[in-house]
mmCIF file of C-alpha atoms in Angstrom:
data_model
loop_
_atom_site.group_PDB
_atom_site.id
_atom_site.type_symbol
_atom_site.label_atom_id
_atom_site.label_comp_id
_atom_site.label_asym_id
_atom_site.label_seq_id
_atom_site.Cartn_x
_atom_site.Cartn_y
_atom_site.Cartn_z
ATOM 1 C CA MET A 391 0.023 -0.024 0.087
ATOM 2 C CA VAL A 392 1.279 3.369 -0.930
ATOM 3 C CA SER A 393 1.915 6.100 1.803
ATOM 4 C CA GLY A 394 -1.090 8.220 0.281
ATOM 5 C CA GLU A 395 -3.408 5.167 0.557
ATOM 6 C CA ARG A 396 -2.299 4.530 4.173
ATOM 7 C CA ALA A 397 -3.019 8.173 4.942
ATOM 8 C CA PHE A 398 -6.434 7.979 3.394
ATOM 9 C CA GLN A 399 -7.455 4.819 5.295
ATOM 10 C CA TYR A 400 -6.480 6.670 8.533
ATOM 11 C CA VAL A 401 -8.448 9.719 7.519
ATOM 12 C CA LEU A 402 -11.479 7.526 6.417
ATOM 13 C CA THR A 403 -11.547 5.895 9.882
ATOM 14 C CA HIS A 404 -10.641 8.973 12.099
ATOM 15 C CA ALA A 405 -12.075 12.018 10.329
ATOM 16 C CA ILE A 406 -15.661 13.299 10.303
ATOM 17 C CA PRO A 407 -16.984 12.953 6.702
ATOM 18 C CA GLY A 408 -18.132 16.236 5.172
ATOM 19 C CA ASP A 409 -16.010 18.283 7.646
ATOM 20 C CA PRO A 410 -12.962 19.711 5.819
ATOM 21 C CA GLU A 411 -11.439 20.936 9.074
ATOM 22 C CA SER A 412 -11.695 17.440 10.708
ATOM 23 C CA ILE A 413 -10.071 15.934 7.600
ATOM 24 C CA LEU A 414 -7.270 18.500 7.403
ATOM 25 C CA GLU A 415 -6.447 18.154 11.244
ATOM 26 C CA THR A 416 -6.521 14.161 10.816
ATOM 27 C CA PHE A 417 -4.236 14.376 7.922
ATOM 28 C CA ASP A 418 -1.853 16.625 9.888
ATOM 29 C CA LEU A 419 -1.921 14.226 12.794
ATOM 30 C CA TRP A 420 -1.007 11.270 10.520
ATOM 31 C CA CYS A 421 1.778 13.408 8.756
ATOM 32 C CA SER A 422 3.358 14.642 11.978
ATOM 33 C CA LYS A 423 3.169 11.492 14.015
ATOM 34 C CA VAL A 424 3.171 8.506 11.682
ATOM 35 C CA GLU A 425 4.370 8.989 8.066
ATOM 36 C CA PHE A 426 5.747 12.152 6.372
ATOM 37 C CA ILE A 427 3.792 13.332 3.262
ATOM 38 C CA SER A 428 4.731 16.524 1.387
ATOM 39 C CA ASN A 429 1.641 18.323 1.896
ATOM 40 C CA ILE A 430 1.639 22.257 2.471
ATOM 41 C CA GLY A 431 0.929 21.396 6.180
ATOM 42 C CA PRO A 432 -0.867 23.683 8.867
ATOM 43 C CA LYS A 433 1.774 26.352 9.327
ATOM 44 C CA LYS A 434 2.227 27.376 5.536
ATOM 45 C CA GLY A 435 -1.393 26.392 5.142
ATOM 46 C CA LYS A 436 -2.500 29.245 7.404
ATOM 47 C CA ILE A 437 -0.413 31.639 5.239
ATOM 48 C CA MET A 438 -2.266 30.332 2.181
ATOM 49 C CA ASP A 439 -5.665 30.662 4.036
ATOM 50 C CA ARG A 440 -4.979 34.399 4.634
ATOM 51 C CA ILE A 441 -3.898 35.083 1.172
ATOM 52 C CA LEU A 442 -7.063 33.247 -0.105
ATOM 53 C CA SER A 443 -9.318 35.372 2.290
ATOM 54 C CA GLU A 444 -7.633 38.510 1.170
ATOM 55 C CA HIS A 445 -8.175 37.961 -2.630
ATOM 56 C CA CYS A 446 -11.551 35.899 -2.825
ATOM 57 C CA PRO A 447 -10.477 34.285 -6.000
ATOM 58 C CA LEU A 448 -13.292 32.843 -8.230
ATOM 59 C CA THR A 449 -11.108 30.791 -10.598
ATOM 60 C CA VAL A 450 -8.228 28.667 -9.022
ATOM 61 C CA LEU A 451 -5.653 26.343 -10.561
ATOM 62 C CA GLU A 452 -3.816 23.952 -8.319
ATOM 63 C CA LEU A 453 -0.729 22.303 -9.845
ATOM 64 C CA GLY A 454 0.046 19.321 -7.727
ATOM 65 C CA SER A 455 -3.009 17.848 -5.932
ATOM 66 C CA HIS A 456 -0.778 15.012 -4.539
ATOM 67 C CA CYS A 457 -3.168 13.291 -2.128
ATOM 68 C CA GLY A 458 -5.771 15.997 -1.969
ATOM 69 C CA TYR A 459 -4.754 17.839 1.298
ATOM 70 C CA SER A 460 -4.122 21.185 -0.370
ATOM 71 C CA THR A 461 -7.108 20.765 -2.621
ATOM 72 C CA VAL A 462 -9.330 20.525 0.432
ATOM 73 C CA ARG A 463 -7.555 23.344 2.065
ATOM 74 C CA ILE A 464 -8.178 25.683 -0.984
ATOM 75 C CA ALA A 465 -11.799 24.442 -1.539
ATOM 76 C CA ARG A 466 -12.934 25.285 2.015
ATOM 77 C CA ALA A 467 -11.700 28.841 1.717
ATOM 78 C CA LEU A 468 -13.287 29.782 -1.605
ATOM 79 C CA PRO A 469 -16.338 32.062 -1.983
ATOM 80 C CA LEU A 470 -19.690 30.606 -3.277
ATOM 81 C CA GLY A 471 -19.547 29.983 -7.044
ATOM 82 C CA ALA A 472 -15.743 29.671 -7.289
ATOM 83 C CA ARG A 473 -14.123 27.130 -9.469
ATOM 84 C CA LEU A 474 -11.285 24.882 -8.568
ATOM 85 C CA TYR A 475 -9.302 23.087 -11.230
ATOM 86 C CA SER A 476 -6.775 20.565 -9.616
ATOM 87 C CA VAL A 477 -3.987 19.158 -11.670
ATOM 88 C CA GLU A 478 -2.053 15.842 -10.790
ATOM 89 C CA MET A 479 -0.088 13.800 -13.180
ATOM 90 C CA ASP A 480 0.358 10.706 -10.932
ATOM 91 C CA ALA A 481 -2.690 8.522 -11.393
ATOM 92 C CA ILE A 482 -2.279 6.720 -8.149
ATOM 93 C CA ASN A 483 -2.050 10.084 -6.167
ATOM 94 C CA ALA A 484 -5.001 11.413 -8.124
ATOM 95 C CA ALA A 485 -7.273 8.468 -7.265
ATOM 96 C CA ILE A 486 -6.462 9.131 -3.615
ATOM 97 C CA ALA A 487 -6.918 12.978 -4.000
ATOM 98 C CA GLU A 488 -10.414 12.103 -5.506
ATOM 99 C CA LYS A 489 -11.457 10.054 -2.414
ATOM 100 C CA ILE A 490 -10.113 12.948 0.059
ATOM 101 C CA ILE A 491 -11.843 15.557 -1.867
ATOM 102 C CA ARG A 492 -15.195 13.932 -2.031
ATOM 103 C CA LEU A 493 -14.871 12.771 1.624
ATOM 104 C CA ALA A 494 -14.509 16.459 2.525
ATOM 105 C CA GLY A 495 -17.839 17.100 0.613
ATOM 106 C CA PHE A 496 -16.544 18.874 -2.458
ATOM 107 C CA ASP A 497 -18.209 17.355 -5.536
ATOM 108 C CA ASP A 498 -17.969 20.243 -7.866
ATOM 109 C CA ASP A 499 -14.111 20.594 -8.105
ATOM 110 C CA THR A 500 -12.347 19.347 -11.285
ATOM 111 C CA LEU A 501 -9.387 17.096 -10.989
ATOM 112 C CA ILE A 502 -7.391 16.780 -14.126
ATOM 113 C CA VAL A 503 -5.126 13.715 -14.344
ATOM 114 C CA SER A 504 -2.341 14.720 -16.722
ATOM 115 C CA PRO A 505 1.146 16.624 -16.697
ATOM 116 C CA SER A 506 0.794 20.291 -16.039
ATOM 117 C CA ASP A 507 2.734 21.345 -19.240
ATOM 118 C CA GLU A 508 -0.031 19.593 -21.269
ATOM 119 C CA VAL A 509 -2.967 20.887 -19.218
ATOM 120 C CA ILE A 510 -1.950 24.766 -19.210
ATOM 121 C CA PRO A 511 -2.038 25.303 -23.049
ATOM 122 C CA ARG A 512 -5.589 23.584 -23.032
ATOM 123 C CA LEU A 513 -7.364 25.432 -20.186
ATOM 124 C CA ARG A 514 -8.947 27.937 -22.250
ATOM 125 C CA ALA A 515 -10.265 25.562 -25.032
ATOM 126 C CA ASP A 516 -11.047 22.539 -22.779
ATOM 127 C CA TYR A 517 -12.491 24.247 -19.664
ATOM 128 C CA GLY A 518 -13.549 27.625 -20.970
ATOM 129 C CA LEU A 519 -11.342 29.603 -18.726
ATOM 130 C CA GLU A 520 -10.724 33.324 -19.467
ATOM 131 C CA ARG A 521 -8.732 34.314 -16.455
ATOM 132 C CA LEU A 522 -6.939 32.664 -13.272
ATOM 133 C CA ASP A 523 -7.311 34.492 -10.231
ATOM 134 C CA PHE A 524 -5.142 32.350 -7.985
ATOM 135 C CA VAL A 525 -2.706 29.571 -8.921
ATOM 136 C CA PHE A 526 -1.015 27.294 -6.431
ATOM 137 C CA MET A 527 2.136 25.452 -7.450
ATOM 138 C CA ASP A 528 3.284 22.385 -5.333
ATOM 139 C CA HIS A 529 4.209 19.942 -7.875
ATOM 140 C CA TRP A 530 7.678 19.115 -9.475
ATOM 141 C CA LYS A 531 9.949 22.063 -8.711
ATOM 142 C CA LYS A 532 11.670 21.743 -11.947
ATOM 143 C CA CYS A 533 8.206 22.566 -13.506
ATOM 144 C CA TYR A 534 7.738 25.816 -11.684
ATOM 145 C CA ARG A 535 9.666 28.132 -14.176
ATOM 146 C CA PRO A 536 8.284 26.539 -17.462
ATOM 147 C CA ASP A 537 4.724 26.390 -16.124
ATOM 148 C CA LEU A 538 4.792 29.948 -14.915
ATOM 149 C CA GLN A 539 6.014 30.940 -18.328
ATOM 150 C CA ALA A 540 3.294 28.850 -20.014
ATOM 151 C CA LEU A 541 0.714 30.661 -17.830
ATOM 152 C CA GLU A 542 2.212 34.099 -18.759
ATOM 153 C CA GLY A 543 1.923 33.055 -22.493
ATOM 154 C CA SER A 544 -1.565 31.732 -22.043
ATOM 155 C CA GLY A 545 -3.134 35.094 -21.321
ATOM 156 C CA LEU A 546 -5.003 33.688 -18.514
ATOM 157 C CA LEU A 547 -3.057 35.778 -15.805
ATOM 158 C CA GLY A 548 -4.428 39.283 -15.415
ATOM 159 C CA LYS A 549 -3.536 42.244 -13.306
ATOM 160 C CA GLY A 550 -3.930 40.984 -9.721
ATOM 161 C CA SER A 551 -3.702 37.302 -10.444
ATOM 162 C CA VAL A 552 -1.824 35.660 -7.601
ATOM 163 C CA VAL A 553 0.583 32.685 -7.955
ATOM 164 C CA LEU A 554 1.723 30.916 -4.548
ATOM 165 C CA ALA A 555 4.568 28.618 -5.027
ATOM 166 C CA ASP A 556 5.514 26.255 -2.251
ATOM 167 C CA ASN A 557 8.950 24.907 -1.372
ATOM 168 C CA VAL A 558 10.902 27.590 -3.225
ATOM 169 C CA LEU A 559 13.720 27.500 -0.571
ATOM 170 C CA PHE A 560 13.744 23.751 0.191
ATOM 171 C CA PRO A 561 14.159 21.740 -1.862
ATOM 172 C CA GLY A 562 14.161 24.998 -3.848
ATOM 173 C CA ALA A 563 13.270 26.510 -7.191
ATOM 174 C CA PRO A 564 16.144 28.812 -8.053
ATOM 175 C CA ASN A 565 15.382 28.946 -11.842
ATOM 176 C CA PHE A 566 11.659 29.963 -10.962
ATOM 177 C CA LEU A 567 12.864 32.672 -8.499
ATOM 178 C CA ARG A 568 15.428 34.046 -11.122
ATOM 179 C CA HIS A 569 12.776 34.311 -13.735
ATOM 180 C CA VAL A 570 10.316 36.103 -11.217
ATOM 181 C CA ARG A 571 13.155 38.683 -10.312
ATOM 182 C CA LYS A 572 14.150 39.319 -13.934
ATOM 183 C CA SER A 573 10.795 39.257 -15.600
ATOM 184 C CA GLY A 574 9.451 42.522 -14.012
ATOM 185 C CA LEU A 575 5.889 41.059 -14.302
ATOM 186 C CA TYR A 576 5.277 40.640 -10.580
ATOM 187 C CA GLU A 577 5.125 42.212 -7.188
ATOM 188 C CA TRP A 578 6.585 39.455 -5.051
ATOM 189 C CA LYS A 579 7.610 38.329 -1.661
ATOM 190 C CA ILE A 580 8.898 35.216 0.240
ATOM 191 C CA HIS A 581 6.849 33.943 3.209
ATOM 192 C CA ARG A 582 9.569 32.163 5.275
ATOM 193 C CA ALA A 583 8.629 29.044 7.213
ATOM 194 C CA THR A 584 9.818 25.643 8.097
ATOM 195 C CA LEU A 585 9.276 22.580 5.956
ATOM 196 C CA GLU A 586 5.769 21.024 6.651
ATOM 197 C CA TYR A 587 5.849 18.653 9.578
ATOM 198 C CA SER A 588 9.423 19.529 10.631
ATOM 199 C CA LYS A 589 11.001 22.078 12.992
ATOM 200 C CA GLY A 590 14.491 22.453 11.704
ATOM 201 C CA ILE A 591 14.464 22.622 7.835
ATOM 202 C CA ARG A 592 13.976 26.236 6.478
ATOM 203 C CA ASP A 593 11.594 26.636 3.782
ATOM 204 C CA GLY A 594 9.311 29.384 2.221
ATOM 205 C CA MET A 595 6.512 30.131 -0.306
ATOM 206 C CA ALA A 596 6.677 32.732 -2.878
ATOM 207 C CA GLU A 597 3.638 34.969 -3.324
ATOM 208 C CA LEU A 598 3.421 36.606 -6.700
ATOM 209 C CA VAL A 599 0.956 39.242 -7.803
ATOM 210 C CA TYR A 600 0.916 39.789 -11.537
ATOM 211 C CA GLN A 601 1.083 43.269 -12.824
ATOM 212 C CA GLY A 602 1.428 42.560 -16.603
ATOM 213 C CA ILE A 603 3.858 44.187 -18.860
ATOM 214 C CA LYS A 604 4.624 47.779 -17.875
#
């Protein structure tokens, strides 16, 4: 049994179905006490919660559903009528994420099982998207820069669109940060924190606000 499936079985037997907070807390308990899984976790999660509440996005793209933790965390914070599109290339993880998302009571969110570099160019044609208000990146770090550039080229980022990228300091995404600095397209900052479910490893999330070409 893969680690995500073990975590799901634990959540299934210990969390309250239809209660996103209970599901997140049970997931956190498993990951901190039993088996590490690379979710955003509660500390960095609270930073994301705050950013979501500040911006109230209506169209959200998540790159890297993994086992569904961050998907549930985002979905519970969105305003009524918002749409969440979550992309996961690993079919096993996606199957677990689907179960976690449904267990939390979110039936309307779209889970796309495909590599991000294939999905991004098709978002407009396949899903009718005109603009992305919020993008969360937590997939392969080497994909951060090319996927950000693909989003820039797609025309789906508008003035004020927010991109939040996890793990930019550990394991790190130096090419992504270099592009952000040099492009001049963003107001940006790093939210410093520790790696999820650990105390000593320093990490951070990059928050970018798209300004467009000046």
